[in-house]
Structure formats: C-alpha cells, structure tokens
Amino acid sequence: MKHIQSSKTIVIPAGVDVKIKARKVSVSGPRGKLERDFRHVHLDIEKIGRHKILVRKWFGVRKELSKIRTVSSHIENMIKGVRQGYRYKMRSVYAHFPINVTVHENGSLVEIRNFLGEKFLRRVRMPEGVTAVISTAQKDELYIEGNDLEAVSGAEFEGRTKAWRLCEGGVKAGVID
C-alpha cells in the first residue's frame, strides 16, 4: 500500500551549519566539514528554518520508505562527526608471538609486524581524514579517529582483516577488538 507522504525531521544543534543543494548535504562544525551526495535516493531533503532538516518521500511503498530513516541516520552521523568525532579502539591480542603495531606518516599508515611469528610486514593505509594513534594508557591498544563514521569503521575493518588476508584459518589469535 502506498503512503501519500512520510517524513522525518532532524534537529540541527547549535554550532553546526548544514547546506543542502540538489540532495547534496554539506555539514560543517567545530571539527571540520563533511559532504555526502544522496542523488541516487529519490527523496526530498530540505532545510526548514535554521535548525531543522526534513527528509520526505511522496507516494512510497514500505521498502522505499525505509530510505527515509537511512538517509536521516547518515545525516545525523555527519552532524555527530563534525561535533564530537568518532574513535574506534583496537587491541592486539597474542599468546606467544608478540604482535608489534607501529604508526607512521602522522597516523596515516599502520604497520603490523610479527603477526603469528611471520616475517611478513602488513601495511594498512588510513583513508583521508582518519588517523591512527597508539594509546599511551593501555599496552597494545590502537585508536582510530576521524569525523566520518564510515571512513573510521572502514579503516578499523581493514586493519582487522589485513592481518588475516594472507593467513589460512580464521580469527584465532590476532587483531581483535
């Protein structure tokens, strides 16, 4: 059954500026600026006043209406990213061979050495806007930080799977959160 109109409203907090033009959303705040293109989704995205965004779908069926919540969540994640940022924590876990994790090039390159006693060096390049920092409070802990949630979580996933890409087996011992 088609619904005539469905919508969701997003509140813009103080200190965050949102610009919308032709389903391209640009969010800027104290930590930086994020942009995202939603032209592939057939929704109406408009700014109402200074502190609200309306995401709306006309004459949509159930599967199409689910896109309203998805796009709204992406915009909310962008707003949270430019205000607070995101941080993922990773720990290297080992039983016998100590895994050495080093960060180079101002946090844009992570090197994993001695994984399961191998001599092979694994390198993980961080996406643009994402940095890696070794924790000073906890041994063998790595922080992956940035404003874009998808870039930070993608870098964390890449770091987790890079160690196992050339190994046989599965997650037994290694880079685990």
XYZ file of N, CA and C in Angstrom:
531
model
N 0.834 -1.167 0.000
C 0.000 0.000 0.000
C 0.887 1.240 0.000
N 0.568 2.185 -0.816
C 1.351 3.411 -0.900
C 0.871 4.408 0.149
N 1.842 5.022 0.793
C 1.555 6.107 1.724
C 1.681 7.413 0.947
N 0.796 8.327 1.212
C 0.819 9.585 0.471
C 2.098 10.356 0.760
N 2.416 10.494 2.037
C 3.645 11.202 2.393
C 4.167 10.674 3.720
N 5.466 10.436 3.783
C 6.136 10.058 5.025
C 7.362 10.942 5.165
N 7.677 11.307 6.411
C 8.809 12.209 6.610
C 9.446 11.988 7.970
N 10.656 12.511 8.104
C 11.384 12.503 9.370
C 12.094 13.839 9.487
N 12.072 14.411 10.684
C 12.696 15.704 10.935
C 13.969 15.499 11.743
N 15.023 16.195 11.357
C 16.306 16.141 12.049
C 16.570 17.520 12.632
N 16.945 17.560 13.904
C 17.252 18.823 14.568
C 18.740 19.117 14.397
N 19.054 20.331 13.989
C 20.443 20.765 13.820
C 20.870 21.477 15.101
N 21.889 20.974 15.800
C 22.318 21.632 17.037
C 23.064 22.936 16.757
N 23.226 23.728 17.801
C 23.944 24.997 17.673
C 25.414 24.726 17.370
N 25.995 25.561 16.557
C 27.402 25.407 16.200
C 27.637 24.555 14.969
N 26.576 24.039 14.379
C 26.683 23.203 13.179
C 25.931 23.892 12.048
N 26.555 23.957 10.888
C 25.948 24.580 9.716
C 25.707 23.504 8.663
N 24.483 23.431 8.158
C 24.113 22.436 7.148
C 23.659 23.162 5.892
N 24.207 22.748 4.755
C 23.794 23.291 3.466
C 23.312 22.136 2.603
N 22.173 22.343 1.945
C 21.583 21.312 1.095
C 21.321 21.928 -0.269
N 21.834 21.246 -1.297
C 21.576 21.698 -2.658
C 21.499 20.461 -3.548
N 20.331 20.219 -4.132
C 20.107 19.110 -5.062
C 20.502 17.772 -4.446
N 20.047 17.525 -3.233
C 20.306 16.293 -2.472
C 21.777 16.073 -2.159
N 22.571 17.113 -2.206
C 23.948 17.075 -1.726
C 23.963 17.794 -0.385
N 24.364 17.080 0.653
C 24.340 17.623 2.006
C 25.768 17.926 2.431
N 25.977 19.127 2.920
C 27.276 19.560 3.422
C 27.094 20.006 4.869
N 27.836 19.378 5.781
C 27.736 19.673 7.207
C 29.090 20.173 7.676
N 29.112 21.336 8.309
C 30.364 21.862 8.857
C 30.150 22.209 10.321
N 31.198 21.966 11.097
C 31.123 22.201 12.531
C 32.499 22.484 13.089
N 32.650 22.398 14.405
C 33.928 22.740 15.024
C 35.084 21.823 14.627
N 34.817 20.568 14.275
C 35.886 19.624 13.930
C 36.189 19.558 12.439
N 35.384 20.195 11.619
C 35.663 20.150 10.184
C 34.398 20.146 9.355
N 34.518 19.623 8.134
C 33.418 19.645 7.177
C 33.280 18.269 6.532
N 32.033 17.818 6.379
C 31.729 16.558 5.704
C 30.693 16.819 4.619
N 30.843 16.129 3.502
C 29.887 16.247 2.402
C 29.440 14.858 1.982
N 28.187 14.770 1.548
C 27.658 13.496 1.090
C 26.627 13.755 0.007
N 26.621 12.882 -0.982
C 25.730 13.010 -2.125
C 24.629 11.958 -2.004
N 23.378 12.395 -1.956
C 22.230 11.493 -1.871
C 21.388 11.552 -3.144
N 22.000 11.874 -4.279
C 21.230 11.988 -5.522
C 20.695 10.652 -6.008
N 21.281 9.558 -5.569
C 20.823 8.240 -6.009
C 19.535 7.811 -5.309
N 19.154 8.499 -4.238
C 17.948 8.167 -3.483
C 16.870 9.186 -3.837
N 15.698 8.701 -4.191
C 14.618 9.594 -4.606
C 13.818 10.044 -3.385
N 14.356 11.057 -2.720
C 13.735 11.653 -1.544
C 13.818 13.165 -1.668
N 12.978 13.849 -0.909
C 13.086 15.298 -0.788
C 13.841 15.594 0.499
N 14.952 16.314 0.382
C 15.726 16.733 1.548
C 15.744 18.249 1.524
N 15.168 18.857 2.552
C 15.120 20.309 2.580
C 15.347 20.823 3.995
N 15.901 22.010 4.052
C 16.174 22.659 5.328
C 14.998 23.559 5.668
N 14.459 23.382 6.870
C 13.330 24.181 7.332
C 13.849 25.119 8.416
N 13.890 26.376 8.129
C 14.422 27.333 9.100
C 15.926 27.155 9.251
N 16.425 27.428 10.451
C 17.860 27.319 10.692
C 18.229 26.041 11.428
N 17.255 25.413 12.089
C 17.599 24.325 12.994
C 16.881 23.015 12.695
N 16.351 22.837 11.493
C 15.661 21.588 11.170
C 15.897 21.192 9.720
N 15.974 19.868 9.517
C 16.053 19.288 8.177
C 14.876 18.334 8.042
N 14.204 18.376 6.914
C 13.077 17.491 6.653
C 13.450 16.544 5.520
N 13.353 15.246 5.800
C 13.574 14.210 4.788
C 12.204 13.606 4.507
N 11.764 13.665 3.237
C 10.390 13.320 2.919
C 10.322 12.459 1.663
N 9.336 11.545 1.641
C 9.072 10.694 0.474
C 7.579 10.744 0.180
N 7.260 11.020 -1.075
C 5.871 11.056 -1.515
C 5.523 9.749 -2.221
N 4.370 9.210 -1.936
C 3.814 8.025 -2.589
C 4.814 6.864 -2.598
N 5.253 6.487 -1.425
C 6.231 5.416 -1.317
C 5.634 4.158 -0.718
N 6.156 3.020 -1.161
C 5.798 1.747 -0.543
C 6.797 1.472 0.579
N 6.598 0.375 1.286
C 7.355 0.104 2.501
C 8.866 0.105 2.292
N 9.349 -0.545 1.263
C 10.797 -0.612 1.023
C 11.377 0.751 0.682
N 10.621 1.573 -0.004
C 11.095 2.918 -0.326
C 11.079 3.820 0.900
N 10.123 3.596 1.802
C 10.030 4.425 2.998
C 11.177 4.154 3.966
N 11.786 2.983 3.874
C 12.916 2.688 4.759
C 14.120 3.572 4.436
N 14.160 4.120 3.238
C 15.264 5.006 2.854
C 15.230 6.318 3.631
N 14.058 6.710 4.108
C 13.948 7.942 4.892
C 14.797 7.833 6.148
N 14.633 6.736 6.865
C 15.392 6.535 8.104
C 16.888 6.391 7.811
N 17.225 5.713 6.718
C 18.632 5.521 6.364
C 19.315 6.853 6.082
N 18.721 7.677 5.252
C 19.313 8.971 4.915
C 19.359 9.866 6.150
N 18.318 9.828 6.968
C 18.309 10.624 8.195
C 19.434 10.200 9.131
N 19.662 8.907 9.250
C 20.743 8.418 10.111
C 22.102 8.843 9.580
N 22.278 8.825 8.265
C 23.544 9.279 7.684
C 23.788 10.760 8.001
N 22.759 11.568 7.882
C 22.909 12.996 8.174
C 23.186 13.211 9.661
N 22.503 12.468 10.531
C 22.758 12.577 11.971
C 24.180 12.150 12.313
N 24.685 11.111 11.649
C 26.070 10.687 11.877
C 27.059 11.749 11.410
N 26.739 12.437 10.327
C 27.600 13.526 9.866
C 27.619 14.664 10.886
N 26.454 14.987 11.438
C 26.370 16.054 12.439
C 27.161 15.673 13.683
N 27.011 14.437 14.124
C 27.760 13.978 15.301
C 29.260 13.967 15.019
N 29.645 13.627 13.804
C 31.056 13.574 13.445
C 31.734 14.929 13.471
N 31.050 15.969 12.987
C 31.676 17.295 12.988
C 31.613 17.952 14.362
N 30.795 17.427 15.258
C 30.750 17.963 16.624
C 31.691 17.211 17.557
N 31.627 15.869 17.573
C 32.377 15.077 18.544
C 33.462 14.226 17.905
N 33.213 13.730 16.714
C 34.142 12.810 16.070
C 33.873 11.378 16.511
N 34.601 10.458 15.907
C 34.455 9.039 16.210
C 35.811 8.455 16.550
N 35.812 7.487 17.452
C 37.042 6.805 17.845
C 36.740 5.316 17.998
N 37.517 4.514 17.299
C 37.462 3.065 17.446
C 38.720 2.625 18.171
N 38.574 1.642 19.063
C 39.719 1.105 19.785
C 39.991 -0.304 19.281
N 41.254 -0.582 19.030
C 41.670 -1.928 18.632
C 42.781 -2.374 19.570
N 42.767 -3.658 19.913
C 43.830 -4.215 20.738
C 44.443 -5.380 20.000
N 45.748 -5.499 20.087
C 46.408 -6.667 19.510
C 46.505 -7.722 20.608
N 45.968 -8.889 20.309
C 45.903 -9.988 21.271
C 46.787 -11.104 20.758
N 47.656 -11.615 21.610
C 48.573 -12.670 21.192
C 48.850 -13.580 22.375
N 49.293 -14.816 22.058
C 49.610 -15.784 23.098
C 51.117 -15.997 23.207
N 51.811 -16.159 22.080
C 53.238 -16.454 22.145
C 54.080 -15.430 21.398
N 53.704 -15.124 20.175
C 54.472 -14.181 19.362
C 53.902 -12.776 19.559
N 54.655 -11.872 20.173
C 54.116 -10.522 20.402
C 53.972 -9.751 19.088
N 52.780 -9.262 18.843
C 52.485 -8.502 17.633
C 52.926 -7.061 17.865
N 53.694 -6.528 16.940
C 54.163 -5.150 17.030
C 53.369 -4.293 16.053
N 52.735 -3.269 16.568
C 51.968 -2.340 15.743
C 52.626 -0.972 15.863
N 52.997 -0.396 14.723
C 53.603 0.933 14.711
C 52.818 1.841 13.773
N 52.859 3.127 14.074
C 52.146 4.132 13.285
C 53.175 5.057 12.651
N 53.028 5.310 11.341
C 53.949 6.161 10.597
C 53.177 7.227 9.838
N 53.909 8.191 9.314
C 53.377 9.254 8.452
C 52.217 10.007 9.106
N 52.436 10.455 10.331
C 51.441 11.232 11.088
C 50.110 10.505 11.238
N 50.150 9.214 11.440
C 48.944 8.444 11.690
C 48.219 7.960 10.461
N 48.797 8.103 9.284
C 48.095 7.664 8.078
C 48.517 6.268 7.618
N 49.520 5.673 8.265
C 49.983 4.342 7.892
C 50.224 3.525 9.158
N 49.636 2.332 9.213
C 49.817 1.421 10.339
C 50.539 0.190 9.824
N 51.604 -0.209 10.524
C 52.359 -1.406 10.157
C 52.180 -2.462 11.237
N 51.878 -3.674 10.798
C 51.708 -4.807 11.705
C 52.864 -5.758 11.452
N 53.664 -6.001 12.487
C 54.832 -6.880 12.384
C 54.667 -8.074 13.316
N 55.339 -9.154 12.973
C 55.421 -10.356 13.805
C 54.047 -10.967 14.079
N 53.151 -10.894 13.118
C 51.832 -11.491 13.281
C 51.971 -13.004 13.172
N 51.637 -13.724 14.222
C 51.801 -15.183 14.325
C 53.246 -15.606 14.057
N 54.196 -14.746 14.383
C 55.606 -15.063 14.215
C 56.117 -14.932 12.801
N 55.308 -14.415 11.888
C 55.728 -14.288 10.494
C 56.653 -13.094 10.320
N 57.474 -13.161 9.306
C 58.358 -12.052 8.969
C 57.696 -11.071 8.004
N 56.531 -11.430 7.494
C 55.832 -10.597 6.520
C 55.316 -9.322 7.194
N 55.530 -8.194 6.574
C 55.089 -6.903 7.089
C 53.766 -6.523 6.429
N 52.771 -6.225 7.250
C 51.467 -5.831 6.732
C 51.287 -4.335 6.953
N 50.860 -3.638 5.915
C 50.655 -2.192 5.991
C 49.191 -1.878 5.724
N 48.645 -1.011 6.545
C 47.266 -0.566 6.380
C 47.294 0.950 6.220
N 46.853 1.429 5.078
C 46.799 2.867 4.796
C 45.443 3.389 5.267
N 45.449 4.444 6.053
C 44.217 5.041 6.561
C 43.592 5.925 5.477
N 42.260 5.939 5.382
C 41.609 6.827 4.415
C 41.827 8.299 4.787
N 41.499 9.163 3.869
C 41.663 10.594 4.109
C 40.747 11.041 5.251
N 41.300 11.791 6.185
C 40.529 12.274 7.330
C 40.528 11.334 8.515
N 41.233 10.214 8.424
C 41.296 9.234 9.512
C 42.741 9.112 9.956
N 42.951 9.131 11.268
C 44.300 8.984 11.807
C 44.328 7.854 12.818
N 45.485 7.242 12.945
C 45.701 6.181 13.925
C 46.678 6.690 14.974
N 46.393 6.380 16.229
C 47.222 6.815 17.347
C 47.400 5.632 18.279
N 48.633 5.397 18.714
C 48.887 4.335 19.684
C 48.587 4.880 21.071
N 47.845 4.110 21.859
C 47.440 4.532 23.190
C 48.633 4.558 24.133
N 48.672 5.564 24.972
C 49.716 5.632 25.992
C 49.241 5.027 27.304
N 47.937 4.928 27.496
C 47.395 4.414 28.749
C 47.359 2.889 28.784
N 47.129 2.249 27.648
C 46.963 0.796 27.587
C 47.966 0.212 26.608
N 48.611 -0.866 27.014
C 49.584 -1.519 26.141
C 48.864 -2.230 24.993
N 49.457 -2.214 23.815
C 48.941 -2.898 22.624
C 47.549 -2.417 22.215
N 47.272 -1.143 22.412
C 45.983 -0.593 22.014
C 46.205 0.498 20.969
N 45.319 0.522 19.981
C 45.414 1.460 18.872
C 44.080 2.186 18.746
N 44.128 3.507 18.634
C 42.929 4.304 18.419
C 42.876 4.721 16.958
N 41.696 4.582 16.365
C 41.464 5.060 15.007
C 40.403 6.145 15.116
N 40.772 7.377 14.721
C 39.919 8.536 14.957
C 39.648 9.295 13.666
N 38.478 9.929 13.623
C 38.132 10.756 12.479
C 36.732 11.315 12.620
N 36.305 12.095 11.645
C 34.977 12.705 11.669
C 33.933 11.870 10.944
N 34.326 11.151 9.916
C 33.397 10.378 9.098
C 33.289 8.962 9.650
N 32.094 8.579 10.100
C 31.891 7.271 10.722
C 32.222 6.138 9.767
N 31.826 6.244 8.514
C 32.078 5.163 7.564
C 33.558 5.015 7.258
N 34.284 6.108 7.196
C 35.726 6.029 6.947
C 36.452 5.432 8.145
N 36.054 5.815 9.359
C 36.705 5.296 10.568
C 36.418 3.813 10.732
N 35.168 3.407 10.566
C 34.836 1.992 10.723
C 35.426 1.162 9.592
N 35.518 1.729 8.390
C 36.153 1.013 7.281
C 37.633 0.809 7.506
N 38.300 1.803 8.085
C 39.725 1.670 8.393
C 39.940 0.635 9.487
N 39.053 0.604 10.462
C 39.154 -0.387 11.536
C 38.969 -1.788 10.973
N 37.999 -1.959 10.088
C 37.761 -3.259 9.477
C 38.952 -3.684 8.624
N 39.508 -2.749 7.876
C 40.669 -3.052 7.037
C 41.850 -3.486 7.894
N 42.045 -2.809 9.018
C 43.130 -3.190 9.917
C 42.915 -4.551 10.535
N 41.677 -4.882 10.836
C 41.377 -6.169 11.443
C 41.552 -7.306 10.442
N 41.116 -7.100 9.217
C 41.162 -8.181 8.234
C 42.480 -8.263 7.488
N 43.254 -7.196 7.489
C 44.526 -7.195 6.761
C 45.459 -8.274 7.305
N 45.426 -8.474 8.602
C 46.296 -9.475 9.205
C 45.917 -10.882 8.753
N 44.639 -11.119 8.525
C 44.186 -12.461 8.168
C 44.055 -12.678 6.676
N 44.265 -11.662 5.875
C 44.064 -11.792 4.437
C 44.990 -12.837 3.828
N 46.211 -12.925 4.297
C 47.176 -13.857 3.726
C 47.316 -15.138 4.542
N 46.598 -15.233 5.660
C 46.680 -16.425 6.504
C 45.518 -17.353 6.189
N 45.708 -18.617 6.487
C 44.616 -19.564 6.380
C 43.988 -19.696 7.754
N 42.755 -20.103 7.800
C 42.096 -20.260 9.092
C 41.063 -19.187 9.275
N 41.069 -18.599 10.433
C 40.094 -17.563 10.727
C 40.573 -16.750 11.897
N 39.637 -16.233 12.670
C 40.003 -15.419 13.818
C 40.309 -16.360 14.975
N 41.582 -16.607 15.202
C 42.010 -17.454 16.318
C 42.774 -16.607 17.321
N 43.805 -15.965 16.838
C 44.555 -15.013 17.652
C 44.996 -13.928 16.701
N 44.958 -12.720 17.117
C 45.376 -11.662 16.214
C 44.776 -10.344 16.578
N 44.500 -9.539 15.593
C 43.974 -8.207 15.830
C 42.473 -8.323 16.006
N 42.031 -8.184 17.233
C 40.621 -8.326 17.586
C 40.237 -7.132 18.437
N 39.001 -6.681 18.308
C 38.600 -5.533 19.125
C 38.288 -5.944 20.539
